[in-house]
Short mmCIF file of N, CA and C in Angstrom, two decimals:
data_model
loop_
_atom_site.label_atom_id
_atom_site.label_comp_id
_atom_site.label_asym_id
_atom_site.label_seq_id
_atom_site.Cartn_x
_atom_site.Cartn_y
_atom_site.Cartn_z
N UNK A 267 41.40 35.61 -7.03
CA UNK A 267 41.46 34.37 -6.28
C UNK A 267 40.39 34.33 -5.20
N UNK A 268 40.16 35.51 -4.25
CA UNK A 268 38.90 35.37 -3.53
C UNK A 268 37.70 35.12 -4.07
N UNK A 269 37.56 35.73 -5.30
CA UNK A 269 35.87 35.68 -5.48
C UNK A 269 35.89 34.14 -6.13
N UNK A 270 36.88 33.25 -6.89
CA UNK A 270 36.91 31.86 -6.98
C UNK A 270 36.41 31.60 -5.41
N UNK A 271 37.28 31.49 -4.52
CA UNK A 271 37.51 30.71 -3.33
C UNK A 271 35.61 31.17 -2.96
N UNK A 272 35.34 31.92 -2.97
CA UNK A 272 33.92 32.66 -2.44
C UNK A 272 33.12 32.01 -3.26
N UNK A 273 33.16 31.58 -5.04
CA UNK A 273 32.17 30.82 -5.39
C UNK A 273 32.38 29.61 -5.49
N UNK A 274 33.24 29.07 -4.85
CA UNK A 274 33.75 27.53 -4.59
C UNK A 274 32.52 27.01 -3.60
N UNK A 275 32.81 27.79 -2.70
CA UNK A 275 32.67 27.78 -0.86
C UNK A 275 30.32 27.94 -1.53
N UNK A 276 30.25 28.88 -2.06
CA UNK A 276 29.03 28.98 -2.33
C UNK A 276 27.87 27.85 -2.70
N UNK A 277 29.26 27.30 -3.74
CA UNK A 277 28.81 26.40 -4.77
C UNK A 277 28.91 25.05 -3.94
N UNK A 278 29.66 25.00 -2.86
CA UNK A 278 29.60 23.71 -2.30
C UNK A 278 28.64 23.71 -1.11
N UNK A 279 28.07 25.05 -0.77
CA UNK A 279 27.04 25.13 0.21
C UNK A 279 25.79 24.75 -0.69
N UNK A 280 25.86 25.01 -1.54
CA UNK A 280 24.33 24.93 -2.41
C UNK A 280 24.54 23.41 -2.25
N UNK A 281 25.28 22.76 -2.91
CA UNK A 281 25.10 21.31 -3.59
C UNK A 281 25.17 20.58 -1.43
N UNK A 282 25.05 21.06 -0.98
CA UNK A 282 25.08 20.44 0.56
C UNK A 282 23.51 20.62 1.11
N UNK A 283 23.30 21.46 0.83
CA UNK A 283 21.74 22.04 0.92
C UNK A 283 20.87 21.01 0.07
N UNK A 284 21.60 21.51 -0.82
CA UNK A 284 20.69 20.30 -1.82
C UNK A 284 20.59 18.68 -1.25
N UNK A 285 21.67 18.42 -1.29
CA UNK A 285 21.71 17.02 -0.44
C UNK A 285 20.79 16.50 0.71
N UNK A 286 21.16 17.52 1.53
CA UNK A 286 20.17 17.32 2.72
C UNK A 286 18.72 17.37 2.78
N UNK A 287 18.37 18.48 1.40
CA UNK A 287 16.99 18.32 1.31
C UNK A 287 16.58 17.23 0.40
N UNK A 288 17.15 16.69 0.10
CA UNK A 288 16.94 15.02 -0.64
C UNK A 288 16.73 14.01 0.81
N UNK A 289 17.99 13.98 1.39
CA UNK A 289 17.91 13.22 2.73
C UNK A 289 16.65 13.17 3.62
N UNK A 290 16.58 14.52 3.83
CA UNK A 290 15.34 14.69 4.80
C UNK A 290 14.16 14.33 4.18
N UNK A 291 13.85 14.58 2.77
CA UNK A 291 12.84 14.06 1.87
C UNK A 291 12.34 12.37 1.88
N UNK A 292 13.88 12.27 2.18
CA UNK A 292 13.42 10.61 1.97
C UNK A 292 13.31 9.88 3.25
N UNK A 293 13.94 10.60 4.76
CA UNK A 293 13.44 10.29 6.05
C UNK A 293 11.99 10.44 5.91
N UNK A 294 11.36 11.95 5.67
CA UNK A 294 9.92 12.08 5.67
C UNK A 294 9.21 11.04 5.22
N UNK A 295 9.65 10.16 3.78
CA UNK A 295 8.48 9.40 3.17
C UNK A 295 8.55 8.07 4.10
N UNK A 296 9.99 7.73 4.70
CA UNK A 296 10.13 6.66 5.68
C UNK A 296 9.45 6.74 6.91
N UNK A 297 9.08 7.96 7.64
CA UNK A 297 8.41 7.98 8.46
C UNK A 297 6.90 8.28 8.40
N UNK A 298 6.96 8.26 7.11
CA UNK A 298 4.73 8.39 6.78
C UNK A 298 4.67 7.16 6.67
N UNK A 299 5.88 6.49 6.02
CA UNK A 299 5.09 4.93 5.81
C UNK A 299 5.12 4.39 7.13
N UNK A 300 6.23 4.44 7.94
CA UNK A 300 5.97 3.78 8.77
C UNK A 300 4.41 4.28 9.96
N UNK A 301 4.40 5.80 10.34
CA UNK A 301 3.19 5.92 10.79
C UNK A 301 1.96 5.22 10.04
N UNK A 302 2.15 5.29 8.79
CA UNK A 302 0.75 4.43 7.89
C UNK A 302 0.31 3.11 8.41
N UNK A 303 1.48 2.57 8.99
CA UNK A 303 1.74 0.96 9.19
C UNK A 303 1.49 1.38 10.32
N UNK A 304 1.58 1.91 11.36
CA UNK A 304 1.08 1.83 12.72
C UNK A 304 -0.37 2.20 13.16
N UNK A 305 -1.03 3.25 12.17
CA UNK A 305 -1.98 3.70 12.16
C UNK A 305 -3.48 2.42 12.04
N UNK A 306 -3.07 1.80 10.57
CA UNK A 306 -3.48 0.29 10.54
C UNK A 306 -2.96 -1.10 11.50
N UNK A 307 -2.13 -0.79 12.12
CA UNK A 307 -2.11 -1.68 13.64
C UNK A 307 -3.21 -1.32 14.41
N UNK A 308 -2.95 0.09 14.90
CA UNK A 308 -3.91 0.64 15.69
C UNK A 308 -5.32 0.25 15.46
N UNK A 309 -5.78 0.22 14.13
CA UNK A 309 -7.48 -0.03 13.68
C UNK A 309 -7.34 -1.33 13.90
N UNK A 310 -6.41 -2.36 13.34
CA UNK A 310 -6.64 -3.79 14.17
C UNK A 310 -6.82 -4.00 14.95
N UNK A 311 -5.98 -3.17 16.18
CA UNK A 311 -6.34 -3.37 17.76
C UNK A 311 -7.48 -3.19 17.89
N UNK A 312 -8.03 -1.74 17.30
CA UNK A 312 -9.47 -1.46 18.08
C UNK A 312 -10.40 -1.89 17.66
N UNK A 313 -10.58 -2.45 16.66
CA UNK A 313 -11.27 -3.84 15.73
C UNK A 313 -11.35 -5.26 16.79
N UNK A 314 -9.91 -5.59 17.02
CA UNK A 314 -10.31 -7.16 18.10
C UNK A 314 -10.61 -6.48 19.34
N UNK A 315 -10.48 -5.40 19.93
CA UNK A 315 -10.86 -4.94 20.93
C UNK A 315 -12.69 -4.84 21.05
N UNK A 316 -13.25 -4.49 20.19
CA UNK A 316 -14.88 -4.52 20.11
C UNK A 316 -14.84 -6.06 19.95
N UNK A 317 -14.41 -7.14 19.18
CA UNK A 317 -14.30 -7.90 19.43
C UNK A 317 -15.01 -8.81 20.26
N UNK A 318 -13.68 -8.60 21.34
CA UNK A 318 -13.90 -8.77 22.61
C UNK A 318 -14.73 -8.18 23.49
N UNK A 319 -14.61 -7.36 23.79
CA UNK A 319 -15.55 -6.77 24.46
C UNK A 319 -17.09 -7.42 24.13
N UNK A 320 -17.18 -7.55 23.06
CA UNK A 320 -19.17 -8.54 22.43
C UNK A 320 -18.65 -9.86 23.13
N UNK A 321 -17.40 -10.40 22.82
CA UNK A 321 -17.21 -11.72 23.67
C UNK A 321 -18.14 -12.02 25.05
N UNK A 322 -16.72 -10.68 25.77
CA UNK A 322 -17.16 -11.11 27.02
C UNK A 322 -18.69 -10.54 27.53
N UNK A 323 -19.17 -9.74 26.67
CA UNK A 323 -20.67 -9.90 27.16
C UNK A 323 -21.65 -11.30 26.48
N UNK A 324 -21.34 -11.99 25.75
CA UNK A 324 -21.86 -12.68 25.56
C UNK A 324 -21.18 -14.19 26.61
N UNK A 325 -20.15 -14.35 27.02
CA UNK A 325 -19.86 -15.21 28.15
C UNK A 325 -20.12 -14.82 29.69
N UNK A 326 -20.70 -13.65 29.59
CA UNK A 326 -21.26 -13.05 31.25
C UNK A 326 -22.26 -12.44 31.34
N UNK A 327 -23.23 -13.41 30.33
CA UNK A 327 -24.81 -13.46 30.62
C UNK A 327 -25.05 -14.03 31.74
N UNK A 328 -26.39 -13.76 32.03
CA UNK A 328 -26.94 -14.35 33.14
C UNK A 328 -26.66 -15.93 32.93
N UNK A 329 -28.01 -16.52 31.54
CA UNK A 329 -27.94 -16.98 30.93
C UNK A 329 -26.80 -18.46 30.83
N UNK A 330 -25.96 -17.74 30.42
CA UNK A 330 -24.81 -18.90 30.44
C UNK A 330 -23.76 -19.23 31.44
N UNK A 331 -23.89 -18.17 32.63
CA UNK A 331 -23.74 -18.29 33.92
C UNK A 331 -24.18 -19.50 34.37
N UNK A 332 -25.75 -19.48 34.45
CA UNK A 332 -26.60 -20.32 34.63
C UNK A 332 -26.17 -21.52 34.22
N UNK A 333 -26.25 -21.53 32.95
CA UNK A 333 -25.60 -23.10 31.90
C UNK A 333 -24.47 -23.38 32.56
N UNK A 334 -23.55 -22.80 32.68
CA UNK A 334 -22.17 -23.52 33.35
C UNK A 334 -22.14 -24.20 34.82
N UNK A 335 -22.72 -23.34 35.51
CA UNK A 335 -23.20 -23.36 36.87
C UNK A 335 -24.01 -24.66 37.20
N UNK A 336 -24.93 -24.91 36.44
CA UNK A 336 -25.87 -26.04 36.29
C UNK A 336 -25.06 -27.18 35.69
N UNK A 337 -24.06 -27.22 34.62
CA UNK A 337 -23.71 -28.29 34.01
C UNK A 337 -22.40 -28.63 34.56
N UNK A 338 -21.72 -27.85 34.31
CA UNK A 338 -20.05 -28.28 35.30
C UNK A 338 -19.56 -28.52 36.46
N UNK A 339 -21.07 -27.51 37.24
CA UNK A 339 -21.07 -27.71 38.60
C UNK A 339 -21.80 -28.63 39.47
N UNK A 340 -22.69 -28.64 38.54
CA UNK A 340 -24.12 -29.52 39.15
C UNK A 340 -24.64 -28.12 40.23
N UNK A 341 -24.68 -27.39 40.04
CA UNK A 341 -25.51 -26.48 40.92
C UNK A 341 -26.45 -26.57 40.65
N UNK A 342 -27.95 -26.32 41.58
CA UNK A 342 -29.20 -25.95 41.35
C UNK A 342 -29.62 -25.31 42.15
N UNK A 343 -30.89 -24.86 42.01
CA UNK A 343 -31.93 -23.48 42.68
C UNK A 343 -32.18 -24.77 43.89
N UNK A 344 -32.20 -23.72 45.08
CA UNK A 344 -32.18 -24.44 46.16
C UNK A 344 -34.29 -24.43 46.39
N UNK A 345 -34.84 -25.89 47.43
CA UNK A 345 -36.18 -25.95 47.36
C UNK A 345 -36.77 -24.43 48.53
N UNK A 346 -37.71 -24.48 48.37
CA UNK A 346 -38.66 -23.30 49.87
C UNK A 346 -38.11 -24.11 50.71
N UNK A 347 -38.28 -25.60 51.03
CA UNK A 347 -37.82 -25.30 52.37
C UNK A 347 -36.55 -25.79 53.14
N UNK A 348 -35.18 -25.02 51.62
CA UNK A 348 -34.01 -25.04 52.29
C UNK A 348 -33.45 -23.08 52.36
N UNK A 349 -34.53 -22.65 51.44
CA UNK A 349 -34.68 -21.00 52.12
C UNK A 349 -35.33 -20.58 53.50
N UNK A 350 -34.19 -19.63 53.75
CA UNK A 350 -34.53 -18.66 54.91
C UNK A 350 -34.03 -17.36 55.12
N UNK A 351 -34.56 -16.64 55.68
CA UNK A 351 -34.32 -15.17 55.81
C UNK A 351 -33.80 -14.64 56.90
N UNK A 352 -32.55 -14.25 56.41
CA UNK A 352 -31.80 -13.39 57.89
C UNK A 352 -32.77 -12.16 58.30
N UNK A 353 -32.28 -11.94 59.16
CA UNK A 353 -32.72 -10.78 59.49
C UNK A 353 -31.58 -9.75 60.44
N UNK A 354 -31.41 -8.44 59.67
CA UNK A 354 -30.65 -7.71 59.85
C UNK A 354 -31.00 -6.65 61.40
#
């Protein structure tokens, strides 16, 4: 009767083992995919991030400083003789 009860107890540790290494098998593939999917977020970000970044150098040119400054504002370059020089 012990060595039953002993390969009962054996036989139900194996098939538990077994189980779990199925389980954990299939957490693992759930968590590659999901890192996969974050990994390709990540390259999107840093994709619109260069993006941007060319944006805003191309909206904080001198250049189109100038253009806005001149057109929305009506600003202009002041004449010689509304310049003068401090003196420090």
């Amino acid at each position: 009767m012990n060595r039953k009860l002993l390969f009962v107890f054996l036989l139900l540790a194996v098939f538990v083992s077994a189980l779990e290494i199925v389980l954990q098998r299939h957490e693992t593939r759930i968590l590659f995919s999901v890192l996969q999917e974050l990994q390709a977020r990540q390259n999107e970000i840093d994709r619109e991030w260069g993006r941007l970044l060319l944006e805003q150098g191309t909206w904080s040119t001198h250049g189109r400083i100038e253009e806005i400054a001149r057109g929305k504002l009506n600003m202009t370059l002041p004449s010689v003789d509304q310049l003068f020089r401090a003196r420090s």
